[in-house]
GROMACS .gro file of C-alpha atoms in nm:
model
  198
    1MET     CA    1  -0.970   0.068  -0.283
    2GLN     CA    2  -1.309  -0.011  -0.131
    3ARG     CA    3  -1.585  -0.098  -0.375
    4PRO     CA    4  -1.870   0.160  -0.372
    5SER     CA    5  -2.194   0.051  -0.208
    6THR     CA    6  -2.494  -0.057  -0.414
    7ARG     CA    7  -2.671   0.268  -0.325
    8THR     CA    8  -2.371   0.477  -0.433
    9LEU     CA    9  -2.351   0.292  -0.764
   10ALA     CA   10  -2.726   0.337  -0.822
   11THR     CA   11  -2.697   0.710  -0.751
   12ALA     CA   12  -2.394   0.740  -0.980
   13ASN     CA   13  -2.577   0.553  -1.256
   14MET     CA   14  -2.881   0.782  -1.230
   15ILE     CA   15  -2.663   1.096  -1.242
   16SER     CA   16  -2.471   0.956  -1.537
   17MET     CA   17  -2.797   0.902  -1.728
   18LEU     CA   18  -2.914   1.257  -1.650
   19GLY     CA   19  -2.585   1.392  -1.782
   20HIS     CA   20  -2.580   1.178  -2.097
   21PRO     CA   21  -2.475   1.395  -2.395
   22LEU     CA   22  -2.803   1.329  -2.578
   23VAL     CA   23  -3.011   1.432  -2.276
   24LEU     CA   24  -2.806   1.736  -2.182
   25GLY     CA   25  -2.763   1.840  -2.546
   26SER     CA   26  -3.140   1.842  -2.603
   27LEU     CA   27  -3.197   2.039  -2.284
   28THR     CA   28  -2.928   2.291  -2.378
   29VAL     CA   29  -3.074   2.349  -2.724
   30THR     CA   30  -3.418   2.403  -2.573
   31LEU     CA   31  -3.307   2.640  -2.296
   32SER     CA   32  -3.083   2.842  -2.529
   33LEU     CA   33  -3.376   2.911  -2.762
   34VAL     CA   34  -3.647   2.982  -2.504
   35GLY     CA   35  -3.742   3.348  -2.522
   36HIS     CA   36  -3.581   3.389  -2.864
   37LEU     CA   37  -3.844   3.204  -3.068
   38PRO     CA   38  -4.225   3.189  -3.063
   39ALA     CA   39  -4.353   2.874  -2.889
   40ALA     CA   40  -4.459   2.700  -3.212
   41ARG     CA   41  -4.123   2.770  -3.379
   42LEU     CA   42  -3.937   2.657  -3.067
   43LEU     CA   43  -4.122   2.325  -3.066
   44ALA     CA   44  -4.052   2.281  -3.436
   45VAL     CA   45  -3.679   2.351  -3.400
   46VAL     CA   46  -3.640   2.121  -3.099
   47GLY     CA   47  -3.840   1.855  -3.282
   48ILE     CA   48  -3.616   1.879  -3.589
   49PHE     CA   49  -3.302   1.865  -3.373
   50THR     CA   50  -3.435   1.557  -3.192
   51ALA     CA   51  -3.543   1.383  -3.514
   52ALA     CA   52  -3.219   1.461  -3.699
   53ILE     CA   53  -2.960   1.397  -3.427
   54VAL     CA   54  -3.084   1.270  -3.091
   55PHE     CA   55  -3.318   0.991  -3.204
   56PRO     CA   56  -3.090   0.845  -3.476
   57ILE     CA   57  -2.788   0.828  -3.244
   58TRP     CA   58  -2.999   0.682  -2.962
   59PHE     CA   59  -3.154   0.428  -3.202
   60VAL     CA   60  -2.816   0.308  -3.332
   61ILE     CA   61  -2.673   0.277  -2.980
   62ARG     CA   62  -2.980   0.085  -2.867
   63ARG     CA   63  -2.958  -0.155  -3.162
   64LYS     CA   64  -2.584  -0.212  -3.112
   65VAL     CA   65  -2.630  -0.282  -2.740
   66ALA     CA   66  -2.923  -0.517  -2.811
   67SER     CA   67  -2.713  -0.709  -3.064
   68GLY     CA   68  -2.421  -0.737  -2.823
   69ALA     CA   69  -2.186  -0.536  -3.045
   70TRP     CA   70  -2.162  -0.268  -2.776
   71THR     CA   71  -2.168  -0.344  -2.406
   72ASP     CA   72  -2.370  -0.048  -2.274
   73MET     CA   73  -2.561   0.266  -2.372
   74ASP     CA   74  -2.260   0.482  -2.280
   75VAL     CA   75  -2.034   0.277  -2.509
   76SER     CA   76  -1.776   0.285  -2.234
   77ASP     CA   77  -1.547   0.020  -2.382
   78HIS     CA   78  -1.248   0.197  -2.539
   79GLY     CA   79  -1.236  -0.042  -2.833
   80GLN     CA   80  -1.603   0.022  -2.916
   81ARG     CA   81  -1.573   0.400  -2.904
   82ALA     CA   82  -1.447   0.430  -3.264
   83GLY     CA   83  -1.780   0.293  -3.385
   84LEU     CA   84  -1.974   0.542  -3.174
   85TYR     CA   85  -1.765   0.833  -3.301
   86SER     CA   86  -1.821   0.724  -3.662
   87VAL     CA   87  -2.197   0.698  -3.613
   88ALA     CA   88  -2.228   1.031  -3.430
   89LEU     CA   89  -2.005   1.214  -3.679
   90SER     CA   90  -2.202   1.083  -3.978
   91ILE     CA   91  -2.540   1.174  -3.828
   92ILE     CA   92  -2.430   1.521  -3.717
   93ALA     CA   93  -2.259   1.594  -4.050
   94LEU     CA   94  -2.578   1.499  -4.237
   95SER     CA   95  -2.790   1.715  -4.008
   96ILE     CA   96  -2.602   2.039  -4.079
   97PRO     CA   97  -2.724   2.089  -4.441
   98ILE     CA   98  -3.074   1.993  -4.326
   99PHE     CA   99  -3.064   2.260  -4.054
  100TRP     CA  100  -2.937   2.514  -4.307
  101LEU     CA  101  -3.204   2.431  -4.566
  102LEU     CA  102  -3.476   2.452  -4.302
  103GLU     CA  103  -3.336   2.787  -4.188
  104LEU     CA  104  -3.289   2.687  -3.827
  105PRO     CA  105  -3.135   2.950  -3.594
  106ARG     CA  106  -2.778   3.049  -3.685
  107GLY     CA  107  -2.652   2.972  -3.335
  108LEU     CA  108  -2.784   2.616  -3.353
  109ILE     CA  109  -2.615   2.556  -3.688
  110ILE     CA  110  -2.283   2.696  -3.564
  111GLY     CA  111  -2.319   2.495  -3.242
  112THR     CA  112  -2.373   2.178  -3.445
  113LEU     CA  113  -2.061   2.253  -3.651
  114VAL     CA  114  -1.854   2.307  -3.336
  115SER     CA  115  -1.996   1.981  -3.195
  116LEU     CA  116  -1.877   1.807  -3.511
  117VAL     CA  117  -1.523   1.941  -3.463
  118LEU     CA  118  -1.537   1.847  -3.094
  119LEU     CA  119  -1.628   1.491  -3.189
  120LEU     CA  120  -1.345   1.479  -3.443
  121ALA     CA  121  -1.103   1.584  -3.170
  122GLY     CA  122  -1.245   1.318  -2.940
  123MET     CA  123  -1.210   1.056  -3.213
  124ALA     CA  124  -0.846   1.151  -3.272
  125ILE     CA  125  -0.772   1.131  -2.899
  126ASN     CA  126  -0.950   0.795  -2.883
  127LEU     CA  127  -0.681   0.645  -3.107
  128ARG     CA  128  -0.435   0.663  -2.818
  129SER     CA  129  -0.638   0.729  -2.505
  130LYS     CA  130  -0.994   0.771  -2.381
  131LEU     CA  131  -1.171   1.078  -2.255
  132SER     CA  132  -1.512   1.122  -2.099
  133MET     CA  133  -1.769   1.220  -2.363
  134HIS     CA  134  -2.013   1.291  -2.080
  135SER     CA  135  -1.771   1.544  -1.933
  136MET     CA  136  -1.667   1.683  -2.272
  137PHE     CA  137  -2.019   1.761  -2.391
  138GLY     CA  138  -2.127   1.849  -2.040
  139ALA     CA  139  -1.869   2.126  -2.011
  140TYR     CA  140  -1.957   2.240  -2.363
  141CYS     CA  141  -2.321   2.273  -2.255
  142VAL     CA  142  -2.222   2.453  -1.933
  143VAL     CA  143  -2.048   2.730  -2.127
  144ILE     CA  144  -2.345   2.763  -2.364
  145LEU     CA  145  -2.594   2.780  -2.079
  146MET     CA  146  -2.378   3.022  -1.883
  147ALA     CA  147  -2.403   3.260  -2.181
  148VAL     CA  148  -2.783   3.218  -2.181
  149SER     CA  149  -2.837   3.252  -1.806
  150VAL     CA  150  -2.601   3.243  -1.509
  151ALA     CA  151  -2.861   3.042  -1.317
  152PHE     CA  152  -2.885   2.783  -1.595
  153GLY     CA  153  -2.507   2.774  -1.621
  154LEU     CA  154  -2.451   2.723  -1.249
  155ALA     CA  155  -2.714   2.448  -1.235
  156ALA     CA  156  -2.547   2.275  -1.530
  157LEU     CA  157  -2.205   2.317  -1.367
  158LEU     CA  158  -2.329   2.140  -1.052
  159LEU     CA  159  -2.476   1.861  -1.264
  160ILE     CA  160  -2.154   1.817  -1.462
  161ALA     CA  161  -1.944   1.806  -1.145
  162ALA     CA  162  -2.175   1.528  -1.024
  163VAL     CA  163  -2.154   1.355  -1.361
  164GLY     CA  164  -1.774   1.362  -1.345
  165TRP     CA  165  -1.793   1.200  -1.001
  166SER     CA  166  -2.036   0.939  -1.131
  167ARG     CA  167  -1.816   0.840  -1.424
  168VAL     CA  168  -1.522   0.777  -1.190
  169VAL     CA  169  -1.734   0.590  -0.932
  170LEU     CA  170  -1.881   0.367  -1.204
  171GLY     CA  171  -1.529   0.285  -1.321
  172ARG     CA  172  -1.595   0.421  -1.670
  173HIS     CA  173  -1.318   0.685  -1.652
  174THR     CA  174  -1.026   0.804  -1.447
  175VAL     CA  175  -1.019   1.151  -1.290
  176ALA     CA  176  -0.769   1.261  -1.557
  177GLN     CA  177  -1.001   1.148  -1.839
  178VAL     CA  178  -1.290   1.340  -1.683
  179VAL     CA  179  -1.084   1.657  -1.636
  180PHE     CA  180  -0.941   1.633  -1.988
  181GLY     CA  181  -1.289   1.591  -2.134
  182MET     CA  182  -1.419   1.890  -1.938
  183SER     CA  183  -1.127   2.107  -2.051
  184LEU     CA  184  -1.179   2.022  -2.417
  185GLY     CA  185  -1.555   2.078  -2.395
  186ALA     CA  186  -1.518   2.412  -2.217
  187ALA     CA  187  -1.269   2.530  -2.481
  188ALA     CA  188  -1.517   2.436  -2.755
  189GLY     CA  189  -1.788   2.629  -2.572
  190VAL     CA  190  -1.571   2.941  -2.566
  191VAL     CA  191  -1.505   2.903  -2.940
  192LEU     CA  192  -1.879   2.872  -3.005
  193PHE     CA  193  -1.949   3.182  -2.796
  194TRP     CA  194  -1.689   3.377  -2.998
  195LEU     CA  195  -1.823   3.254  -3.334
  196VAL     CA  196  -2.184   3.338  -3.252
  197ARG     CA  197  -2.087   3.692  -3.154
  198GLN     CA  198  -1.913   3.759  -3.489
   0.00000   0.00000   0.00000
């Protein structure tokens, strides 16, 4: 198989960064709350979400990469994934009671719980195989955004299709791992949609 050109790899890397779970997750939380909360409350909720989940996970990944314990910000090495899952699970589990005590929106709390279960499923699968976390959380976000706005959902769907392509081109995942991740994430999104409507 022919090696992708430098330009193709650069494009794939940029798309992969745009579709990183921390980036897309923050954007999804923001877009799902716009119009439902006053501006000041929206900024506060997004700030709390970022401080409780996004920044701590990003900080740990950054430190691990800097120390050489992990090879890249995506933690693409299968053997290193268990550490990432443990870190993410711990941080998200700790954030849930904080969100509840601060009376954050019900949908955000339920979404965080479903994310926790999704990560547990990913961790279990990681014992034997590897799936694309980018694709898993990307598809999860697509379903959430589709429920908020068809336009948002379709835009996210195009991005996630591109992200899936990028993960394969960069050699981080096979097509099967990308499709499996998307399927699991979409199923979690449907579960979230059902739970929020109860």
